[in-house]
mmCIF file of C-alpha atoms and ligand atoms in Angstrom:
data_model
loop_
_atom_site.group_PDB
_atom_site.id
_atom_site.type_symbol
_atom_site.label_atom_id
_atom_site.label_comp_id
_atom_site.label_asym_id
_atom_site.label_seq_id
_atom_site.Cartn_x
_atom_site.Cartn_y
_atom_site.Cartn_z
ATOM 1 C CA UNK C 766 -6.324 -28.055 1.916
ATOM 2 C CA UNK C 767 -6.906 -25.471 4.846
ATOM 3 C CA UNK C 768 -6.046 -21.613 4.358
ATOM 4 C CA UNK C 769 -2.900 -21.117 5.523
ATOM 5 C CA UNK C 770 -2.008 -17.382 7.840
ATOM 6 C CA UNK C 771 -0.466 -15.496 4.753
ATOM 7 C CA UNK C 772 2.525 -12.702 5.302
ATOM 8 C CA UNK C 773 2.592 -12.546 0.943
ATOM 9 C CA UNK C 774 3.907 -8.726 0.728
ATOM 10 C CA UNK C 775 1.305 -8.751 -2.045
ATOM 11 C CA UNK C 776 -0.895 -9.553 -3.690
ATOM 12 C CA UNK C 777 -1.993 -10.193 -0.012
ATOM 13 C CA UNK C 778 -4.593 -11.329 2.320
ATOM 14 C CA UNK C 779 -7.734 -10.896 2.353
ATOM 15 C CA UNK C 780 -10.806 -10.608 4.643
ATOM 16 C CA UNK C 781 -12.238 -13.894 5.476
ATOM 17 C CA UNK C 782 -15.758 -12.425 5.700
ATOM 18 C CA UNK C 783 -15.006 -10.229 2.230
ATOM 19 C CA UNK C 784 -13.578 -13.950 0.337
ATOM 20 C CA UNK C 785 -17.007 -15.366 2.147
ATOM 21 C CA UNK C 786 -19.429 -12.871 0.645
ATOM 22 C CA UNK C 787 -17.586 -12.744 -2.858
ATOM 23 C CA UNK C 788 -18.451 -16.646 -2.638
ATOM 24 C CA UNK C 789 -21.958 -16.336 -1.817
ATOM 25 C CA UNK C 790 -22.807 -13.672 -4.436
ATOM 26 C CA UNK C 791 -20.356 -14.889 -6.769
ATOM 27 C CA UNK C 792 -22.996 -16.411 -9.254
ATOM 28 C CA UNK C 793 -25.866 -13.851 -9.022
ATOM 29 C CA UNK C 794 -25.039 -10.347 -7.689
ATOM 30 C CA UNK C 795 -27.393 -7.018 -6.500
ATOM 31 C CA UNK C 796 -30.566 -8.502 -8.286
ATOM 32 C CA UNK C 797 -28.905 -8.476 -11.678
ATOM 33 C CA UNK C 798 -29.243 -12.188 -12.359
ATOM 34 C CA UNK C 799 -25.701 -12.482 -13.270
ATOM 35 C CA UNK C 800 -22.315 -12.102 -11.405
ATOM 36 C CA UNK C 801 -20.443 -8.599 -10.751
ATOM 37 C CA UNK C 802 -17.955 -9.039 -13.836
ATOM 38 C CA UNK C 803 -20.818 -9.703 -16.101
ATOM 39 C CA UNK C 804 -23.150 -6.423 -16.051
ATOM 40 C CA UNK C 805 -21.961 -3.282 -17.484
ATOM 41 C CA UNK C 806 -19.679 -0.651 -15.459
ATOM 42 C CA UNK C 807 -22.624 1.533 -16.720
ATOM 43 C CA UNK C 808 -25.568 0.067 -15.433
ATOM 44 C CA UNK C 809 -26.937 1.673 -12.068
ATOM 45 C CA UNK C 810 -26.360 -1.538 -10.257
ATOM 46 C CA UNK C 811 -22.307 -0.812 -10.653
ATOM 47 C CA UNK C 812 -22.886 2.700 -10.600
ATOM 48 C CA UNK C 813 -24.181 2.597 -7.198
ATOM 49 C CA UNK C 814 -21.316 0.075 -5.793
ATOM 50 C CA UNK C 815 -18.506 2.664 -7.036
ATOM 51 C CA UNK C 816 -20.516 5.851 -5.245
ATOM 52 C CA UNK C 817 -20.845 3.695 -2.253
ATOM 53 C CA UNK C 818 -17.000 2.421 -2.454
ATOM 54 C CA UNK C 819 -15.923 6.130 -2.901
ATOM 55 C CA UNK C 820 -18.329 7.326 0.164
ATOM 56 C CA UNK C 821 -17.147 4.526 2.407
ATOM 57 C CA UNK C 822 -13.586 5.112 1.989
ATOM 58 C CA UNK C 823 -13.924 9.011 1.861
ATOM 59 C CA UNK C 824 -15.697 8.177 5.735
ATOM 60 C CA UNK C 825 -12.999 5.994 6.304
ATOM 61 C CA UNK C 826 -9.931 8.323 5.302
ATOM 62 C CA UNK C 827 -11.620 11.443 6.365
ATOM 63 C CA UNK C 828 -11.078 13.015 2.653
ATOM 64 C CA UNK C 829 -12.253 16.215 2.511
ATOM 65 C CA UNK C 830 -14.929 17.603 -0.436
ATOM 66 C CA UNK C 831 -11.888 19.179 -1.849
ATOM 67 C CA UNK C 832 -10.095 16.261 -2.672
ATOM 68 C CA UNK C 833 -11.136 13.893 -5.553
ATOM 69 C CA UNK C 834 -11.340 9.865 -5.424
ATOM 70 C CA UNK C 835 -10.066 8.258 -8.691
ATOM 71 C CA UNK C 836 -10.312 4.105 -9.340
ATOM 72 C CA UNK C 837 -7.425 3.788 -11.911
ATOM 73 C CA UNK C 838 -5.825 1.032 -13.141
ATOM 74 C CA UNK C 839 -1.918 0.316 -14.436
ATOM 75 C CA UNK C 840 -0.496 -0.299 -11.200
ATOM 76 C CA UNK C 841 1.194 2.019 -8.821
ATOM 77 C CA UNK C 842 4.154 1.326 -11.065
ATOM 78 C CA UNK C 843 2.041 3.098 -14.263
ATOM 79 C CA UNK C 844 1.502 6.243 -12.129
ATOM 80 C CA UNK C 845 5.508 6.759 -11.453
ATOM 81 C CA UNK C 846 5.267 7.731 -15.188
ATOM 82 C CA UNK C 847 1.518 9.627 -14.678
ATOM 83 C CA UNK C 848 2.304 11.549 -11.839
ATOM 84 C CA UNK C 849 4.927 13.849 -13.246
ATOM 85 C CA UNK C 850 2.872 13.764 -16.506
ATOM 86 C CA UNK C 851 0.356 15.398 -15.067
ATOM 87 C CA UNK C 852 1.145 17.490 -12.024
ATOM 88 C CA UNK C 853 4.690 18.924 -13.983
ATOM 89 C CA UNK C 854 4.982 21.061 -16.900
ATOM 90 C CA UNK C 855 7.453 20.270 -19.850
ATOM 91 C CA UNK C 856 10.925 20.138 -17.618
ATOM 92 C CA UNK C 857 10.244 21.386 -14.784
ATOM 93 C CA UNK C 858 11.883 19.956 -11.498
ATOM 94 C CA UNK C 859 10.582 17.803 -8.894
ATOM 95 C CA UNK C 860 12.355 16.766 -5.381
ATOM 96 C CA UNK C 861 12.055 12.778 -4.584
ATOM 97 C CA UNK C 862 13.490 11.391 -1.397
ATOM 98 C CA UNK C 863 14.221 7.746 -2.098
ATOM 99 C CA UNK C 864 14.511 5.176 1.187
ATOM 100 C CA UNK C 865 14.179 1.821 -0.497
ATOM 101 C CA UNK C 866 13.352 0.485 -3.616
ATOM 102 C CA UNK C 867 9.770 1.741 -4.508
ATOM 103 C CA UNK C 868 10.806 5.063 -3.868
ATOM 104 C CA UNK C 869 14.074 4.760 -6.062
ATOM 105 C CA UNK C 870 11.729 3.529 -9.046
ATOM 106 C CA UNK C 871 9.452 6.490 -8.704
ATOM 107 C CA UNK C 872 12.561 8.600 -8.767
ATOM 108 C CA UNK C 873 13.551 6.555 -12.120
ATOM 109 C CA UNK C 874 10.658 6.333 -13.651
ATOM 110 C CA UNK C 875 9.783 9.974 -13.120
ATOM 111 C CA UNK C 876 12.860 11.094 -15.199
ATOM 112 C CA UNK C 877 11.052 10.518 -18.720
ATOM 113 C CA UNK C 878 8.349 13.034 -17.613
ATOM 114 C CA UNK C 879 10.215 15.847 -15.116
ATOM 115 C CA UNK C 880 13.385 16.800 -14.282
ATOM 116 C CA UNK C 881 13.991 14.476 -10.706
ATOM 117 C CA UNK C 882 15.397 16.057 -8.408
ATOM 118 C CA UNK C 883 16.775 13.579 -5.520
ATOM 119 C CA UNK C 884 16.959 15.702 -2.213
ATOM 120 C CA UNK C 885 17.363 13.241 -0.200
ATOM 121 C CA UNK C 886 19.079 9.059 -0.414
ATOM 122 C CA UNK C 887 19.337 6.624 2.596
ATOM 123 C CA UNK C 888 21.158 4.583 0.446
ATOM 124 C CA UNK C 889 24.047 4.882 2.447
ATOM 125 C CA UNK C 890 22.424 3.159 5.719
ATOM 126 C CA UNK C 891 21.188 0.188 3.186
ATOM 127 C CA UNK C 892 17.152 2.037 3.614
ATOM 128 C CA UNK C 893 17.023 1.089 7.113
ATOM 129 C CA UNK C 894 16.817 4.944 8.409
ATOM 130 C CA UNK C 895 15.211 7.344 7.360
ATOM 131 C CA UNK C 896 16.596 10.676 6.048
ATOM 132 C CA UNK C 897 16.794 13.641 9.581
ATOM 133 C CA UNK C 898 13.907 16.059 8.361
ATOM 134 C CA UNK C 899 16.569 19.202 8.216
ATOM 135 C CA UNK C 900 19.300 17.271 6.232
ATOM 136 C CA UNK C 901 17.525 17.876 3.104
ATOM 137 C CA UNK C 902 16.305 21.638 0.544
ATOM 138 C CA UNK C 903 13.100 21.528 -0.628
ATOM 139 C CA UNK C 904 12.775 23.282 -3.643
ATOM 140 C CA UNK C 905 9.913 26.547 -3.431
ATOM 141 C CA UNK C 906 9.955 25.760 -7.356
ATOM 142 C CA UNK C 907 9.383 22.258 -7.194
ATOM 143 C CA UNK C 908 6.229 21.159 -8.919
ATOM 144 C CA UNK C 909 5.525 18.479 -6.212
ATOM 145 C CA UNK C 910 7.836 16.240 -3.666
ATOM 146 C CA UNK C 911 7.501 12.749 -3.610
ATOM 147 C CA UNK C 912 8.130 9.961 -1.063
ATOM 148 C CA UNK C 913 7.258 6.187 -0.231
ATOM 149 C CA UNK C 914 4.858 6.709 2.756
ATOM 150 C CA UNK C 915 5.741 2.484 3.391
ATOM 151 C CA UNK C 916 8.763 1.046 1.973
ATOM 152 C CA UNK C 917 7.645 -2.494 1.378
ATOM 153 C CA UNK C 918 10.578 -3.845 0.533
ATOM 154 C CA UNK C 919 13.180 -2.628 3.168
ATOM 155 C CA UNK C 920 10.534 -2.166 6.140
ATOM 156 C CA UNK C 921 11.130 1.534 6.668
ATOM 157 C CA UNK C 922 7.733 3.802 6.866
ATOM 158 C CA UNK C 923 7.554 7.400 7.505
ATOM 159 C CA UNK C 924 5.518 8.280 10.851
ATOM 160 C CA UNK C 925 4.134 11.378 9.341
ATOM 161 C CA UNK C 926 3.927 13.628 6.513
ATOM 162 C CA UNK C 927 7.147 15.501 6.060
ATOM 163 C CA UNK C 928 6.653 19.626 6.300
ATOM 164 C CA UNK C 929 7.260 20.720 2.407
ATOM 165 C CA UNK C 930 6.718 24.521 2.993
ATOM 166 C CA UNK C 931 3.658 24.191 0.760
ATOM 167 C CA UNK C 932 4.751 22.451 -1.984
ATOM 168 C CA UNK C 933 2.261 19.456 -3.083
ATOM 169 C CA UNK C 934 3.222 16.092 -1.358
ATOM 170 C CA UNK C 935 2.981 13.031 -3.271
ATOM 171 C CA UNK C 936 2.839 9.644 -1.275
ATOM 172 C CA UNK C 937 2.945 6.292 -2.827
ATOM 173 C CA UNK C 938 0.728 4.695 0.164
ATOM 174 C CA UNK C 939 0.869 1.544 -1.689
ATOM 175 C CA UNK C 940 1.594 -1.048 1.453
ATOM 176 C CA UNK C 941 0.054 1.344 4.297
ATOM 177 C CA UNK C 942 -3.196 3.012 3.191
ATOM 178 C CA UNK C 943 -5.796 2.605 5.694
ATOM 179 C CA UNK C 944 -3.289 1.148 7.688
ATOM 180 C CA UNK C 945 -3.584 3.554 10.757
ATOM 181 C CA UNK C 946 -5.331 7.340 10.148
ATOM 182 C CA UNK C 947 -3.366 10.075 8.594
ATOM 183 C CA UNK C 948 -4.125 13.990 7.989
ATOM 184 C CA UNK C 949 -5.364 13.784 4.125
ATOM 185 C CA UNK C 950 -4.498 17.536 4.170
ATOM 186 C CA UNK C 951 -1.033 16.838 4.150
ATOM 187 C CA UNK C 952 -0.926 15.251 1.125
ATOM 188 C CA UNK C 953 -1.604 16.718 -2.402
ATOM 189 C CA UNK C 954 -1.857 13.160 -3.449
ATOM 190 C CA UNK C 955 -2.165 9.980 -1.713
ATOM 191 C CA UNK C 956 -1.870 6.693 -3.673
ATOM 192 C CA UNK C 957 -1.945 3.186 -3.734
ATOM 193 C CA UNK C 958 -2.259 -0.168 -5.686
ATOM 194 C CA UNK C 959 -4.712 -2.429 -4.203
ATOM 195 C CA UNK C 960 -3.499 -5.281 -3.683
ATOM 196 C CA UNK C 961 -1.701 -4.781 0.007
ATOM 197 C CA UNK C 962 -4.272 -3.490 1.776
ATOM 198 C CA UNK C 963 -7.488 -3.247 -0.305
ATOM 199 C CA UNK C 964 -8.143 -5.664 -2.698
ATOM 200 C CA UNK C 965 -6.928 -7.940 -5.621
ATOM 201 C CA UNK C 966 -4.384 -6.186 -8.171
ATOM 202 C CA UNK C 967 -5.450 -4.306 -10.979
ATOM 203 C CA UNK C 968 -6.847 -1.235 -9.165
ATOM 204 C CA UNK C 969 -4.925 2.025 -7.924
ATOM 205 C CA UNK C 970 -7.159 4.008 -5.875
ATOM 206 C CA UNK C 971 -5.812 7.686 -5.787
ATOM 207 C CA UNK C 972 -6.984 10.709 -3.589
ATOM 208 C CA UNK C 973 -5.631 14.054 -5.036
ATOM 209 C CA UNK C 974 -6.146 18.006 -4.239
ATOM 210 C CA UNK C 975 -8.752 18.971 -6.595
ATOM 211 C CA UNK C 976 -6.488 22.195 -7.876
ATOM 212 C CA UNK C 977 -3.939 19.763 -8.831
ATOM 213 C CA UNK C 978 -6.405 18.536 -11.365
ATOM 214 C CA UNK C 979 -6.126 22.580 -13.247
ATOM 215 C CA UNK C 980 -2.124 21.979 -13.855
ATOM 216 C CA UNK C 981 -1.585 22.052 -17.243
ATOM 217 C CA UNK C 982 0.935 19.026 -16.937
ATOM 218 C CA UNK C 983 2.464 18.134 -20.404
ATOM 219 C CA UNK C 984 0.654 17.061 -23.434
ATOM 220 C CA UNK C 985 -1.221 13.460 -23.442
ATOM 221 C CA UNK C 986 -3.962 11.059 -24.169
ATOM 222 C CA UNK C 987 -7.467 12.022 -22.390
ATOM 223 C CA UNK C 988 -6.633 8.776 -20.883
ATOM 224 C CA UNK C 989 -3.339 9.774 -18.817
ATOM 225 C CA UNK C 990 -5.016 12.822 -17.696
ATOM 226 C CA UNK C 991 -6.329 12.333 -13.985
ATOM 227 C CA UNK C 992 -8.311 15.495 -14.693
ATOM 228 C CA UNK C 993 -10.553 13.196 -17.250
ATOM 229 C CA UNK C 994 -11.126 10.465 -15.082
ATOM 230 C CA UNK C 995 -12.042 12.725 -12.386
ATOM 231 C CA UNK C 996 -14.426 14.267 -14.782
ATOM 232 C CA UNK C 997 -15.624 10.749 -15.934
ATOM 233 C CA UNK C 998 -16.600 9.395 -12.666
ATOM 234 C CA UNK C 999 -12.910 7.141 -13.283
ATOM 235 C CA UNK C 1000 -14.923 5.504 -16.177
ATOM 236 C CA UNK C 1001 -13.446 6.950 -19.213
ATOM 237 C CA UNK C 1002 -12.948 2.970 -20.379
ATOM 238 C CA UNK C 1003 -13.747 -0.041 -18.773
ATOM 239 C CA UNK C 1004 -12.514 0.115 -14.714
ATOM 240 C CA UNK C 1005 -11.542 -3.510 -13.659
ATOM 241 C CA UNK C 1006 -14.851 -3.589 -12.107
ATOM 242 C CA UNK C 1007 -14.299 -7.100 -9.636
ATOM 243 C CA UNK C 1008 -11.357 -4.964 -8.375
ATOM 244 C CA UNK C 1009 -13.808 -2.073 -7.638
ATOM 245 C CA UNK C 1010 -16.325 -4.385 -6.361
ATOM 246 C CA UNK C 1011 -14.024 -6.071 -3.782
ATOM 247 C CA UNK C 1012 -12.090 -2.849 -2.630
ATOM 248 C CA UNK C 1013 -15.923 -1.651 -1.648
ATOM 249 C CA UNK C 1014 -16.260 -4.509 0.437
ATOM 250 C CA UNK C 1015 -13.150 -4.460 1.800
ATOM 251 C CA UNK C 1016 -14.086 -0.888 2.598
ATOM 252 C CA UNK C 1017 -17.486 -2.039 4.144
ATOM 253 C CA UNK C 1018 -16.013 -4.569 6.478
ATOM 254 C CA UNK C 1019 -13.160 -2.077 7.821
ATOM 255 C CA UNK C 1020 -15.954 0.295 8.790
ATOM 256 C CA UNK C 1021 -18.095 -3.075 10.452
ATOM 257 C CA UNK C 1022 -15.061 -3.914 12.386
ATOM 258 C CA UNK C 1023 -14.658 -0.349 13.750
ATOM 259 C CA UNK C 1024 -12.655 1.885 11.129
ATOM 260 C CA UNK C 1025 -8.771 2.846 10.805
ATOM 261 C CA UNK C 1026 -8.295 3.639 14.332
ATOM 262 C CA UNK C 1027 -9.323 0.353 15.168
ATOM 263 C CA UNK C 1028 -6.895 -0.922 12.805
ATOM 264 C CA UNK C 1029 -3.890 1.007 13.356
ATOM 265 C CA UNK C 1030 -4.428 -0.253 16.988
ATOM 266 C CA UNK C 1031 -4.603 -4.247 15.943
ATOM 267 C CA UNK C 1032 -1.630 -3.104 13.110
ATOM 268 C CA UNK C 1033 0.766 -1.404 16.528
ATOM 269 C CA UNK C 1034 -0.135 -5.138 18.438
ATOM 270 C CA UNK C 1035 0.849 -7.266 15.543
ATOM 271 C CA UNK C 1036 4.206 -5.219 14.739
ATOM 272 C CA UNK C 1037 4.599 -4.982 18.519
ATOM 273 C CA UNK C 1038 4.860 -8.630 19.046
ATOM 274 C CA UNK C 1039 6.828 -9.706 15.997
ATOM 275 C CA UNK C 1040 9.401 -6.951 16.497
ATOM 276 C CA UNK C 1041 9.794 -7.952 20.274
ATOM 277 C CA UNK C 1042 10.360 -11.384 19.195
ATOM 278 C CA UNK C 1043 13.010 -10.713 16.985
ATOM 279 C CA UNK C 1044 14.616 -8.106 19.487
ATOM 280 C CA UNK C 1045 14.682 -10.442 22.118
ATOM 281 C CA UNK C 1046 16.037 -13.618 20.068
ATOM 282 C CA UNK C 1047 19.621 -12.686 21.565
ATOM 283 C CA UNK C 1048 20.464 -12.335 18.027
ATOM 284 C CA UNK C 1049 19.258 -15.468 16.195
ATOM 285 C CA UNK C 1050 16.770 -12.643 14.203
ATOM 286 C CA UNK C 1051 17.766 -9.877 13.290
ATOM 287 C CA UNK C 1052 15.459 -6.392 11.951
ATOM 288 C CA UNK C 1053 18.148 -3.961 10.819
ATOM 289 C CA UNK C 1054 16.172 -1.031 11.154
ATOM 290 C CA UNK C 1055 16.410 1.784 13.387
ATOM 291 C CA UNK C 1056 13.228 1.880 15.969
ATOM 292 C CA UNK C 1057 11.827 4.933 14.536
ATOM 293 C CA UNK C 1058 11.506 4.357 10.696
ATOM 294 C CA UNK C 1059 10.324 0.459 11.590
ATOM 295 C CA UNK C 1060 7.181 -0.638 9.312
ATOM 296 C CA UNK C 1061 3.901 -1.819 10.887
ATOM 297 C CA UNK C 1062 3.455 -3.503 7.766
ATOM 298 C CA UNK C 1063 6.130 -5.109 6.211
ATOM 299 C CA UNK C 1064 8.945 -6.645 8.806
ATOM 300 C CA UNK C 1065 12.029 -7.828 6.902
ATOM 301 C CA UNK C 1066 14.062 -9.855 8.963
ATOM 302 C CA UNK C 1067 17.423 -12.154 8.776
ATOM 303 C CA UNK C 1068 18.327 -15.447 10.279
ATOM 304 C CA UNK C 1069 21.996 -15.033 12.191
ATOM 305 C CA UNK C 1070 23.146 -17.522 9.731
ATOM 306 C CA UNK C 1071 21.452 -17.637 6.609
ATOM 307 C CA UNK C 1072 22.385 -21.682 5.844
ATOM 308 C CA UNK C 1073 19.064 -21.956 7.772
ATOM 309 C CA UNK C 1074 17.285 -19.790 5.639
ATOM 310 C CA UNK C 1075 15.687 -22.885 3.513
ATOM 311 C CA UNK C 1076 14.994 -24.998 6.662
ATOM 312 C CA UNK C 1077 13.083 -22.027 8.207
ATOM 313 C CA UNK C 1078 10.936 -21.468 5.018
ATOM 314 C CA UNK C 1079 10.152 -25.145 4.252
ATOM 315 C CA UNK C 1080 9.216 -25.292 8.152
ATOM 316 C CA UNK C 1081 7.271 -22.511 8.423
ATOM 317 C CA UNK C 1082 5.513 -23.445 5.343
ATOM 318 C CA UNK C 1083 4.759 -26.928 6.897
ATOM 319 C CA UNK C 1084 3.061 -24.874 9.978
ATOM 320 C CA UNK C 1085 0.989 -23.568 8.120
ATOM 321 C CA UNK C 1086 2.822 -19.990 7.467
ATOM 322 C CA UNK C 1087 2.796 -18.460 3.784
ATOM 323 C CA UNK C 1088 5.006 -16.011 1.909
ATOM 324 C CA UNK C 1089 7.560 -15.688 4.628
ATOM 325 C CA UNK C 1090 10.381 -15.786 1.959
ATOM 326 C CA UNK C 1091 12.572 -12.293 1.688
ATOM 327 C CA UNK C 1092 12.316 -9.941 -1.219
ATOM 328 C CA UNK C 1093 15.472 -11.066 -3.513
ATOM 329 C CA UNK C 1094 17.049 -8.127 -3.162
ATOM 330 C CA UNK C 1095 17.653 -8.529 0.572
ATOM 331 C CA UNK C 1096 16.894 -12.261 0.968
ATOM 332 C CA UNK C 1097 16.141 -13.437 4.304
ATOM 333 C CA UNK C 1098 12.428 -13.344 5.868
ATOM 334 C CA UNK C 1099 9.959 -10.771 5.153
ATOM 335 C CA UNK C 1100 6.027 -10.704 6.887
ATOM 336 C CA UNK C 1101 3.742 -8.574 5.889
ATOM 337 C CA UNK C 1102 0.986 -7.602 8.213
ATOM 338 C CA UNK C 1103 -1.675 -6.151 6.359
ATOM 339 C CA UNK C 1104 -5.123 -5.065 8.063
ATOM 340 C CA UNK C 1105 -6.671 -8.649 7.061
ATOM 341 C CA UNK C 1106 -3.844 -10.891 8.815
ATOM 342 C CA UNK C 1107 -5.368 -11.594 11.952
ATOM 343 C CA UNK C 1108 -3.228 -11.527 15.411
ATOM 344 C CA UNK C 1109 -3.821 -14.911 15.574
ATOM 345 C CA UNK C 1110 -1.340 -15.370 12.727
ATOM 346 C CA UNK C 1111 1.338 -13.071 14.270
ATOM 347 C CA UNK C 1112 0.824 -15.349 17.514
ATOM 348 C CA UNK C 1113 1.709 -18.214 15.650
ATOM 349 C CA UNK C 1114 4.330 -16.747 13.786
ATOM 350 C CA UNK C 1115 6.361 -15.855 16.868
ATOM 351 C CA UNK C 1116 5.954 -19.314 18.217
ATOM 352 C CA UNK C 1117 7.386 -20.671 15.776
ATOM 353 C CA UNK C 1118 10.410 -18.310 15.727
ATOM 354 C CA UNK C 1119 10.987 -19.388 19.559
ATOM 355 C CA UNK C 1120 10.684 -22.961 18.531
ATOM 356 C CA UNK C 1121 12.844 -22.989 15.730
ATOM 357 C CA UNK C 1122 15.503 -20.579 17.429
ATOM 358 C CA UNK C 1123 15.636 -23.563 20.506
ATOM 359 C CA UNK C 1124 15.817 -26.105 17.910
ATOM 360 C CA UNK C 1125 18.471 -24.958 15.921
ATOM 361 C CA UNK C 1126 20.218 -22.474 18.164
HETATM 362 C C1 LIG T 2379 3.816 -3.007 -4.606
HETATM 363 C C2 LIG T 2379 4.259 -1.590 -4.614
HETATM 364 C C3 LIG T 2379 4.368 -0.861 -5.810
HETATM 365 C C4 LIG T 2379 4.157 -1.475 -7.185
HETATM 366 O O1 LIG T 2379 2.864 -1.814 -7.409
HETATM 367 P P1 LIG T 2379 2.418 -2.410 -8.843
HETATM 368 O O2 LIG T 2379 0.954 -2.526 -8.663
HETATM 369 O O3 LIG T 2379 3.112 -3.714 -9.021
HETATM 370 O O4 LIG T 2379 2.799 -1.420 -9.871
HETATM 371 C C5 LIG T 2379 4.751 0.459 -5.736
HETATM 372 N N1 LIG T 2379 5.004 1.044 -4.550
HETATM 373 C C6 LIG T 2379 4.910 0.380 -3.382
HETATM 374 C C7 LIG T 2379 5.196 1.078 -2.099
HETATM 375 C C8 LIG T 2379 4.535 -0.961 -3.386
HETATM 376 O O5 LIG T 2379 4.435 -1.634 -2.221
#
């Protein structure tokens, strides 16, 4: 069997050239006579590919020296609960804004370790707008305000950072970092689980204001404290170092192929053309979100009658297109266009959606 082009909302696709290398050096890796997930994350031969990792996405991102680069582990979901630990004291208040489902489990999650504080819900529009930036308070008090940078679910992604007076912003960039450049200083935190747009799963990579390391947070294990990790180089225990290892050359290969403006510019194409195809199907497709808060990265979209749902995905499949199947709590067709799907994919893709629109139309 061929590789298919694969819209999987995640894990995800990877680089070609990254899954190549991997391959080659798979057996015997850096001169160490034995593979990457057989030498110790101690050793200088690892040491060296996790400074190098951290240097090539600090060039890529543009992080300032003030900001620290964790490699942490647990999941984006783990770091709903980590977050507040860390960055609230006992009780005190946060602000969330929830506009889809990642962004509504943060919120939930968050309540075991702060008091949440939900400023702002698109529930009401089903996520598919985004809340008007003066319909919601921020609290001066608040010990941070978090958002979903990407919704990955419902397709809605915020264009910016939202203005939050000073307090510290905390964006779950899980389906959208290094998807187009953004002003780090914005952020008090920025992060994301790897497996959308870095690597395989396993790994969050997190950038975060070094003064939000001195909070006090609430008591915990050394090994929920971000300000350890930081200390420890992220290796207070065993990091899943093939993670690591593949999220550097993921990191390698962006800068080869020209950096995130390069990408954000391939990303606008992609989105371009699949959006135009569904806005021009005369209705057969249908992308209920407004124009503004539309994803580059994750397109959720409906057949006009979903009875052809299953003859689409088995079709699709057949052509060679993966993971085109909605998110169950939405059903319909989701594609995911993560910085290693190719155009080429997209292309085919929207043929496919004219032919099968003429053939059962
Ligand atoms: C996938 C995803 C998560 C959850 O990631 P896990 O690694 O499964 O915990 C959280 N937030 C967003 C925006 C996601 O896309």
């Amino acid at each position: 069997m061929s590789r298919g082009f694969n819209f999987s909302a995640g894990p995800a696709v990877l680089p070609e050239p990254v899954l190549r290398r991997a391959q080659a050096e798979l057996l015997e890796w850096g001169g160490e006579r034995a593979s990457v997930m057989e030498v110790s994350h101690r050793g200088k031969a690892f040491i060296a590919l996790a400074e190098k990792a951290e240097a090539d996405l600090r060039a890529l991102m543009g992080i300032p020296e003030d900001y620290a680069v964790l490699f942490l582990q647990g999941g984006a979901t783990t770091h709903f609960a980590l977050l507040p630990m860390n960055l609230a004291g006992p009780g005190q208040r946060a602000d969330y804004l929830v506009t889809g489902a990642w962004s509504k489990k943060a919120a939930s999650e968050g309540k075991a370790h702060c008091a949440v504080n939900v400023i702002a819900d698109t529930a009401d529009s089903q996520y598919t707008a985004l809340p008007a930036p003066g319909s919601y308070t921020i609290d001066p008090g608040a010990a941070f305000v978090h958002l979903a940078a990407n919704e990955t679910i419902h397709g809605v992604e915020f264009p910016e950072a939202i203005d939050t007076g000073g307090v510290p912003l905390v964006a779950d960039f899980s389906s959208s970092i290094l998807s187009r450049p953004i002003d780090v200083t914005k952020y008090g935190v920025i992060y994301a689980g790897a497996q959308k747009n870095i690597g395989p799963s396993g790994l969050v990579v997190m950038v975060i204001r070094k003064d939000l390391l001195e909070r006090p947070g609430q008591p915990r294990a050394k090994i929920l404290s971000y300000k350890e990790h930081a200390a420890q180089g992220s290796m207070l225990n065993t990091p899943p170092t093939f993670a690591w290892y593949l999220a550097g050359l993921v990191f390698e290969w962006m800068r080869e192929e020209g950096g995130v403006a390069e990408f954000a510019a391939r990303n606008r194409r992609k989105a371009e053309a699949l959006y135009a195809a569904i806005d021009g199907s005369g209705g057969f497709y249908r992308n209920p979100v407004t124009k503004e808060a539309r994803s580059l990265m994750n397109v959720p979209f409906m057949l006009h009658d979903p009875a052809l749902d299953a003859a689409f995905l088995k079709e699709s499949e057949a052509a060679g297109l993966l993971a085109l199947k909605g998110h169950r709590d939405l059903g319909g067709m989701r594609a995911s266009l993560y910085n290693a799907l190719p155009y080429e994919a997209v292309a085919a893709l929207v043929d496919f959606m004219g032919d099968f629109a003429r053939r059962h139309g």
